[in-house]
Amino acid sequence: MDDKTRVPSEITPDQWTWNVKVDPPFHKKHFNANLVKYHDRVMGQDKLRVFVPLCGKTLDMIYLSERGHGVVGLEFSQIAIEDFFAENDLTYDSEKLDGKPFVRYAARENNITIYQGDLFDLSSEVCGDFDASWDRGSFVAINVSTRAKYGRLMSNLIKPSGKILMELYQYDLAKCTGPPHYAEEKDLVENFTEFQVRMLSEFVVVDSPPYYSGDDFQLGVALLSH
Ligand SMILES: C[S@@+](CC[C@H](N)C(=O)[O-])C[C@H]1O[C@@H](n2cnc3c(N)ncnc32)[C@H](O)[C@@H]1O
């Protein structure tokens, strides 16, 4: 699309605004429609170990847990994590990991675990590896300068034969420097060098975030196979 020379915003994890009273605009009070649409095709009927990077307090973790998967989220914000458990009537055990910059929260009532810490400190040594990942608002949320590092991290975390289901956005770059950051298929091919990349859907116009003026904000869905 337009003006690819504009420099995308760069932010640190603590600059994501989580507030105890007001939900951030990216949080949705329903299951993600693309997760529901593509779940069976991508994750089948198997009981998988599924990673939800930059999970916030997404209800998609409940959806995945209800399909029988073991769900592992990763999030920097303690507010988001505590809200997630409280709002879903879950209690948890929490534990600071020895010698690692993470606190692990494990729900008592189901198979959801959330690691609190910085995504880029994570490795399979901390959290094990995964059969699949649901990436809504993670690849497009990280700084563009860290995309290759993210691709390498996912190679470390996703098992051979594992998959990543991912949402991508395209929009007029003159109107928004992100996040969410603009991404297309070639950005995935360049940064996930150990994965096969395939678009599952064309980009289609969706409601734009409140800070974006225009009716050309588009969403597409990709599948990455390890
Ligand atoms: C766009 S939101 C997406 C939330 C969630 N996936 C959803 O669908 O609602 C990005 C989230 O990632 C968290 N975050 C951003 N950078 C992070 C990092 N480096 N490590 C851990 N969490 C991070 C933010 O606090 C925020 O909750």
mmCIF file of C-alpha atoms and ligand atoms in Angstrom:
data_model
loop_
_atom_site.group_PDB
_atom_site.id
_atom_site.type_symbol
_atom_site.label_atom_id
_atom_site.label_comp_id
_atom_site.label_asym_id
_atom_site.label_seq_id
_atom_site.Cartn_x
_atom_site.Cartn_y
_atom_site.Cartn_z
ATOM 1 C CA MET A 1 0.000 0.000 0.000
ATOM 2 C CA ASP A 2 1.127 3.673 0.359
ATOM 3 C CA ASP A 3 4.174 5.393 1.803
ATOM 4 C CA LYS A 4 6.304 2.515 3.060
ATOM 5 C CA THR A 5 9.031 4.975 3.979
ATOM 6 C CA ARG A 6 7.255 6.151 7.122
ATOM 7 C CA VAL A 7 9.047 4.975 10.225
ATOM 8 C CA PRO A 8 6.949 2.651 12.440
ATOM 9 C CA SER A 9 6.657 3.549 16.144
ATOM 10 C CA GLU A 10 8.988 1.788 18.596
ATOM 11 C CA ILE A 11 7.769 1.144 22.142
ATOM 12 C CA THR A 12 8.854 -0.807 25.207
ATOM 13 C CA PRO A 13 6.571 -3.411 26.867
ATOM 14 C CA ASP A 14 5.801 -1.131 29.833
ATOM 15 C CA GLN A 15 4.412 1.522 27.466
ATOM 16 C CA TRP A 16 1.407 -0.662 26.686
ATOM 17 C CA THR A 17 -1.317 1.030 28.705
ATOM 18 C CA TRP A 18 -3.081 -1.393 30.985
ATOM 19 C CA ASN A 19 -5.328 0.346 33.453
ATOM 20 C CA VAL A 20 -7.351 -1.277 36.231
ATOM 21 C CA LYS A 21 -10.523 0.586 35.247
ATOM 22 C CA VAL A 22 -10.551 0.835 31.450
ATOM 23 C CA ASP A 23 -9.841 -1.973 28.977
ATOM 24 C CA PRO A 24 -7.405 -1.112 26.152
ATOM 25 C CA PRO A 25 -9.043 -0.817 22.699
ATOM 26 C CA PHE A 26 -7.485 -4.054 21.396
ATOM 27 C CA HIS A 27 -9.207 -6.165 24.080
ATOM 28 C CA LYS A 28 -12.369 -7.862 22.790
ATOM 29 C CA LYS A 29 -15.184 -9.295 24.879
ATOM 30 C CA HIS A 30 -15.773 -12.215 22.503
ATOM 31 C CA PHE A 31 -13.823 -15.052 20.925
ATOM 32 C CA ASN A 32 -11.834 -14.047 17.851
ATOM 33 C CA ALA A 33 -13.841 -14.875 14.690
ATOM 34 C CA ASN A 34 -10.792 -16.106 12.739
ATOM 35 C CA LEU A 35 -9.674 -18.362 15.582
ATOM 36 C CA VAL A 36 -13.146 -19.919 15.626
ATOM 37 C CA LYS A 37 -13.251 -20.134 11.801
ATOM 38 C CA TYR A 38 -9.848 -21.780 11.339
ATOM 39 C CA HIS A 39 -9.476 -23.714 14.596
ATOM 40 C CA ASP A 40 -10.601 -27.107 13.294
ATOM 41 C CA ARG A 41 -8.657 -26.836 10.058
ATOM 42 C CA VAL A 42 -5.402 -25.827 11.783
ATOM 43 C CA MET A 43 -5.591 -27.493 15.187
ATOM 44 C CA GLY A 44 -7.988 -30.321 14.355
ATOM 45 C CA GLN A 45 -9.549 -32.372 17.077
ATOM 46 C CA ASP A 46 -6.239 -33.051 18.788
ATOM 47 C CA LYS A 47 -5.429 -31.913 22.289
ATOM 48 C CA LEU A 48 -2.448 -29.680 21.652
ATOM 49 C CA ARG A 49 -0.094 -27.517 23.655
ATOM 50 C CA VAL A 50 -0.876 -24.014 22.323
ATOM 51 C CA PHE A 51 1.158 -20.850 22.838
ATOM 52 C CA VAL A 52 -0.584 -17.451 22.943
ATOM 53 C CA PRO A 53 2.180 -14.824 22.778
ATOM 54 C CA LEU A 54 1.407 -11.298 24.036
ATOM 55 C CA CYS A 55 -1.879 -12.665 25.332
ATOM 56 C CA GLY A 56 -3.198 -9.636 27.251
ATOM 57 C CA LYS A 57 -6.392 -10.999 28.795
ATOM 58 C CA THR A 58 -7.808 -12.442 25.610
ATOM 59 C CA LEU A 59 -10.829 -14.721 25.882
ATOM 60 C CA ASP A 60 -9.247 -16.758 23.081
ATOM 61 C CA MET A 61 -7.349 -18.585 25.848
ATOM 62 C CA ILE A 62 -10.731 -19.727 27.222
ATOM 63 C CA TYR A 63 -11.824 -20.817 23.728
ATOM 64 C CA LEU A 64 -8.654 -22.891 23.273
ATOM 65 C CA SER A 65 -8.909 -24.367 26.755
ATOM 66 C CA GLU A 66 -12.539 -25.356 26.126
ATOM 67 C CA ARG A 67 -11.389 -27.231 22.978
ATOM 68 C CA GLY A 68 -9.218 -29.350 25.287
ATOM 69 C CA HIS A 69 -5.841 -27.745 24.590
ATOM 70 C CA GLY A 70 -3.182 -26.938 27.148
ATOM 71 C CA VAL A 71 -2.852 -23.158 26.840
ATOM 72 C CA VAL A 72 0.237 -21.117 27.679
ATOM 73 C CA GLY A 73 0.045 -17.314 27.491
ATOM 74 C CA LEU A 74 2.847 -14.802 27.780
ATOM 75 C CA GLU A 75 2.227 -11.243 28.890
ATOM 76 C CA PHE A 76 4.187 -8.381 30.420
ATOM 77 C CA SER A 77 1.303 -6.720 32.271
ATOM 78 C CA GLN A 78 0.403 -8.050 35.719
ATOM 79 C CA ILE A 79 -2.876 -6.098 35.543
ATOM 80 C CA ALA A 80 -3.875 -7.949 32.370
ATOM 81 C CA ILE A 81 -3.037 -11.340 33.870
ATOM 82 C CA GLU A 82 -4.833 -10.768 37.161
ATOM 83 C CA ASP A 83 -7.859 -9.347 35.291
ATOM 84 C CA PHE A 84 -7.924 -12.434 33.055
ATOM 85 C CA PHE A 85 -8.209 -14.831 35.984
ATOM 86 C CA ALA A 86 -10.665 -12.665 37.947
ATOM 87 C CA GLU A 87 -12.965 -11.958 34.989
ATOM 88 C CA ASN A 88 -13.132 -15.640 34.065
ATOM 89 C CA ASP A 89 -13.794 -16.818 37.629
ATOM 90 C CA LEU A 90 -10.487 -18.656 37.765
ATOM 91 C CA THR A 91 -8.204 -18.964 40.749
ATOM 92 C CA TYR A 92 -4.499 -19.539 40.318
ATOM 93 C CA ASP A 93 -1.199 -20.467 41.901
ATOM 94 C CA SER A 94 1.685 -18.120 41.113
ATOM 95 C CA GLU A 95 5.366 -18.733 41.422
ATOM 96 C CA LYS A 96 8.462 -16.621 40.688
ATOM 97 C CA LEU A 97 10.753 -18.852 38.597
ATOM 98 C CA ASP A 98 14.209 -19.478 40.037
ATOM 99 C CA GLY A 99 16.873 -17.495 38.200
ATOM 100 C CA LYS A 100 14.482 -16.488 35.376
ATOM 101 C CA PRO A 101 12.713 -13.150 34.879
ATOM 102 C CA PHE A 102 9.230 -14.712 34.934
ATOM 103 C CA VAL A 103 6.326 -15.295 37.258
ATOM 104 C CA ARG A 104 4.200 -18.329 36.278
ATOM 105 C CA TYR A 105 0.461 -18.195 36.947
ATOM 106 C CA ALA A 106 -1.335 -21.535 36.676
ATOM 107 C CA ALA A 107 -5.132 -21.731 36.798
ATOM 108 C CA ARG A 108 -6.470 -24.279 39.270
ATOM 109 C CA GLU A 109 -9.716 -24.961 37.383
ATOM 110 C CA ASN A 110 -8.389 -25.566 33.862
ATOM 111 C CA ASN A 111 -5.264 -25.995 31.757
ATOM 112 C CA ILE A 112 -4.270 -22.327 31.293
ATOM 113 C CA THR A 113 -0.861 -21.062 32.377
ATOM 114 C CA ILE A 114 0.414 -17.519 31.853
ATOM 115 C CA TYR A 115 4.021 -16.418 32.132
ATOM 116 C CA GLN A 116 4.500 -12.825 33.174
ATOM 117 C CA GLY A 117 7.620 -11.242 31.697
ATOM 118 C CA ASP A 118 9.189 -9.970 28.494
ATOM 119 C CA LEU A 119 8.576 -12.120 25.431
ATOM 120 C CA PHE A 120 12.170 -11.808 24.327
ATOM 121 C CA ASP A 121 13.451 -13.386 27.554
ATOM 122 C CA LEU A 122 11.405 -16.529 26.840
ATOM 123 C CA SER A 123 12.794 -19.823 25.536
ATOM 124 C CA SER A 124 11.693 -23.459 25.457
ATOM 125 C CA GLU A 125 13.887 -23.992 28.549
ATOM 126 C CA VAL A 126 11.443 -21.807 30.500
ATOM 127 C CA CYS A 127 8.089 -22.924 29.121
ATOM 128 C CA GLY A 128 8.647 -26.073 27.043
ATOM 129 C CA ASP A 129 7.717 -26.287 23.366
ATOM 130 C CA PHE A 130 4.418 -26.135 21.522
ATOM 131 C CA ASP A 131 2.350 -27.874 18.864
ATOM 132 C CA ALA A 132 0.699 -24.643 17.780
ATOM 133 C CA SER A 133 0.450 -20.919 18.400
ATOM 134 C CA TRP A 134 -2.399 -18.434 18.063
ATOM 135 C CA ASP A 135 -0.948 -15.023 17.208
ATOM 136 C CA ARG A 136 -3.481 -12.226 17.309
ATOM 137 C CA GLY A 137 -1.817 -8.895 18.068
ATOM 138 C CA SER A 138 1.651 -10.293 18.701
ATOM 139 C CA PHE A 139 3.735 -10.233 15.490
ATOM 140 C CA VAL A 140 1.970 -6.990 14.554
ATOM 141 C CA ALA A 141 2.471 -5.532 18.047
ATOM 142 C CA ILE A 142 6.200 -6.033 18.517
ATOM 143 C CA ASN A 143 8.580 -3.399 17.207
ATOM 144 C CA VAL A 144 9.309 -3.943 13.513
ATOM 145 C CA SER A 145 13.038 -3.932 14.339
ATOM 146 C CA THR A 146 12.529 -7.118 16.420
ATOM 147 C CA ARG A 147 10.685 -9.199 13.802
ATOM 148 C CA ALA A 148 13.632 -11.418 12.870
ATOM 149 C CA LYS A 149 14.289 -12.084 16.568
ATOM 150 C CA TYR A 150 10.614 -13.015 16.975
ATOM 151 C CA GLY A 151 10.884 -15.424 14.031
ATOM 152 C CA ARG A 152 13.896 -17.116 15.644
ATOM 153 C CA LEU A 153 12.118 -17.296 19.009
ATOM 154 C CA MET A 154 9.118 -18.993 17.415
ATOM 155 C CA SER A 155 11.437 -21.485 15.692
ATOM 156 C CA ASN A 156 12.756 -22.332 19.152
ATOM 157 C CA LEU A 157 9.295 -22.625 20.728
ATOM 158 C CA ILE A 158 7.270 -24.387 18.023
ATOM 159 C CA LYS A 159 7.913 -28.096 17.495
ATOM 160 C CA PRO A 160 8.903 -29.453 14.091
ATOM 161 C CA SER A 161 5.515 -30.041 12.383
ATOM 162 C CA GLY A 162 3.991 -27.301 14.592
ATOM 163 C CA LYS A 163 1.893 -24.406 13.241
ATOM 164 C CA ILE A 164 1.224 -20.725 13.847
ATOM 165 C CA LEU A 165 -2.150 -19.201 12.984
ATOM 166 C CA MET A 166 -1.732 -15.439 12.682
ATOM 167 C CA GLU A 167 -3.699 -12.274 11.934
ATOM 168 C CA LEU A 168 -2.058 -9.512 9.876
ATOM 169 C CA TYR A 169 -3.082 -5.910 9.129
ATOM 170 C CA GLN A 170 -2.652 -3.717 6.093
ATOM 171 C CA TYR A 171 -3.555 -0.035 5.995
ATOM 172 C CA ASP A 172 -2.471 3.339 4.676
ATOM 173 C CA LEU A 173 0.910 3.897 6.311
ATOM 174 C CA ALA A 174 0.493 7.661 5.989
ATOM 175 C CA LYS A 175 -2.318 7.439 8.558
ATOM 176 C CA CYS A 176 -0.766 5.239 11.249
ATOM 177 C CA THR A 177 2.710 4.300 12.444
ATOM 178 C CA GLY A 178 1.409 1.397 14.551
ATOM 179 C CA PRO A 179 1.097 -0.677 16.511
ATOM 180 C CA PRO A 180 -0.506 -2.652 15.070
ATOM 181 C CA HIS A 181 2.203 -2.622 12.435
ATOM 182 C CA TYR A 182 1.559 -3.185 8.776
ATOM 183 C CA ALA A 183 2.545 -6.697 7.678
ATOM 184 C CA GLU A 184 2.172 -8.732 4.531
ATOM 185 C CA GLU A 185 3.063 -12.264 3.437
ATOM 186 C CA LYS A 186 6.601 -11.301 2.424
ATOM 187 C CA ASP A 187 7.285 -9.963 5.951
ATOM 188 C CA LEU A 188 6.514 -13.450 7.259
ATOM 189 C CA VAL A 189 8.630 -15.172 4.606
ATOM 190 C CA GLU A 190 11.566 -12.882 5.472
ATOM 191 C CA ASN A 191 11.339 -13.284 9.233
ATOM 192 C CA PHE A 192 10.116 -16.871 9.747
ATOM 193 C CA THR A 193 12.807 -18.493 7.670
ATOM 194 C CA GLU A 194 12.197 -21.985 9.071
ATOM 195 C CA PHE A 195 8.453 -21.927 8.334
ATOM 196 C CA GLN A 196 6.350 -22.387 5.212
ATOM 197 C CA VAL A 197 4.038 -19.388 4.905
ATOM 198 C CA ARG A 198 0.576 -19.443 3.352
ATOM 199 C CA MET A 199 -2.256 -16.906 3.420
ATOM 200 C CA LEU A 200 -5.517 -18.588 4.477
ATOM 201 C CA SER A 201 -7.623 -15.563 3.565
ATOM 202 C CA GLU A 202 -7.399 -12.489 1.365
ATOM 203 C CA PHE A 203 -7.088 -9.167 3.159
ATOM 204 C CA VAL A 204 -10.579 -7.813 3.827
ATOM 205 C CA VAL A 205 -11.695 -4.425 5.126
ATOM 206 C CA VAL A 206 -12.583 -4.463 8.830
ATOM 207 C CA ASP A 207 -13.542 -1.814 11.394
ATOM 208 C CA SER A 208 -10.506 0.344 12.041
ATOM 209 C CA PRO A 209 -9.131 1.052 15.514
ATOM 210 C CA PRO A 210 -10.370 4.311 17.096
ATOM 211 C CA TYR A 211 -7.125 6.174 16.331
ATOM 212 C CA TYR A 212 -7.243 5.358 12.593
ATOM 213 C CA SER A 213 -9.300 7.527 10.254
ATOM 214 C CA GLY A 214 -10.311 5.790 7.071
ATOM 215 C CA ASP A 215 -12.209 2.816 5.738
ATOM 216 C CA ASP A 216 -9.217 0.969 4.292
ATOM 217 C CA PHE A 217 -8.009 -0.944 7.357
ATOM 218 C CA GLN A 218 -7.645 -4.570 6.272
ATOM 219 C CA LEU A 219 -7.197 -7.904 8.019
ATOM 220 C CA GLY A 220 -5.733 -11.135 6.629
ATOM 221 C CA VAL A 221 -4.991 -14.546 8.125
ATOM 222 C CA ALA A 222 -1.786 -16.520 7.610
ATOM 223 C CA LEU A 223 -0.718 -20.054 8.444
ATOM 224 C CA LEU A 224 2.931 -20.803 9.172
ATOM 225 C CA SER A 225 3.980 -24.445 9.195
ATOM 226 C CA HIS A 226 7.245 -25.478 10.789
HETATM 227 C C1 LIG B 1 -2.027 -5.782 20.931
HETATM 228 S S1 LIG B 1 -2.022 -6.469 22.536
HETATM 229 C C2 LIG B 1 -2.674 -8.042 22.119
HETATM 230 C C3 LIG B 1 -3.342 -8.734 23.272
HETATM 231 C C4 LIG B 1 -4.017 -10.045 22.925
HETATM 232 N N1 LIG B 1 -3.267 -10.901 22.060
HETATM 233 C C5 LIG B 1 -5.416 -9.847 22.401
HETATM 234 O O1 LIG B 1 -5.735 -10.393 21.344
HETATM 235 O O2 LIG B 1 -6.214 -9.164 23.065
HETATM 236 C C6 LIG B 1 -0.309 -6.737 22.899
HETATM 237 C C7 LIG B 1 -0.040 -7.178 24.326
HETATM 238 O O3 LIG B 1 1.308 -7.531 24.456
HETATM 239 C C8 LIG B 1 1.879 -7.037 25.660
HETATM 240 N N2 LIG B 1 3.309 -6.853 25.343
HETATM 241 C C9 LIG B 1 3.852 -5.979 24.467
HETATM 242 N N3 LIG B 1 5.173 -6.192 24.343
HETATM 243 C C10 LIG B 1 5.477 -7.246 25.148
HETATM 244 C C11 LIG B 1 6.674 -7.965 25.438
HETATM 245 N N4 LIG B 1 7.841 -7.643 24.856
HETATM 246 N N5 LIG B 1 6.624 -8.991 26.299
HETATM 247 C C12 LIG B 1 5.440 -9.350 26.886
HETATM 248 N N6 LIG B 1 4.269 -8.721 26.657
HETATM 249 C C13 LIG B 1 4.286 -7.681 25.797
HETATM 250 C C14 LIG B 1 1.090 -5.776 25.971
HETATM 251 O O4 LIG B 1 1.063 -5.523 27.358
HETATM 252 C C15 LIG B 1 -0.288 -6.134 25.401
HETATM 253 O O5 LIG B 1 -1.095 -6.726 26.380
#
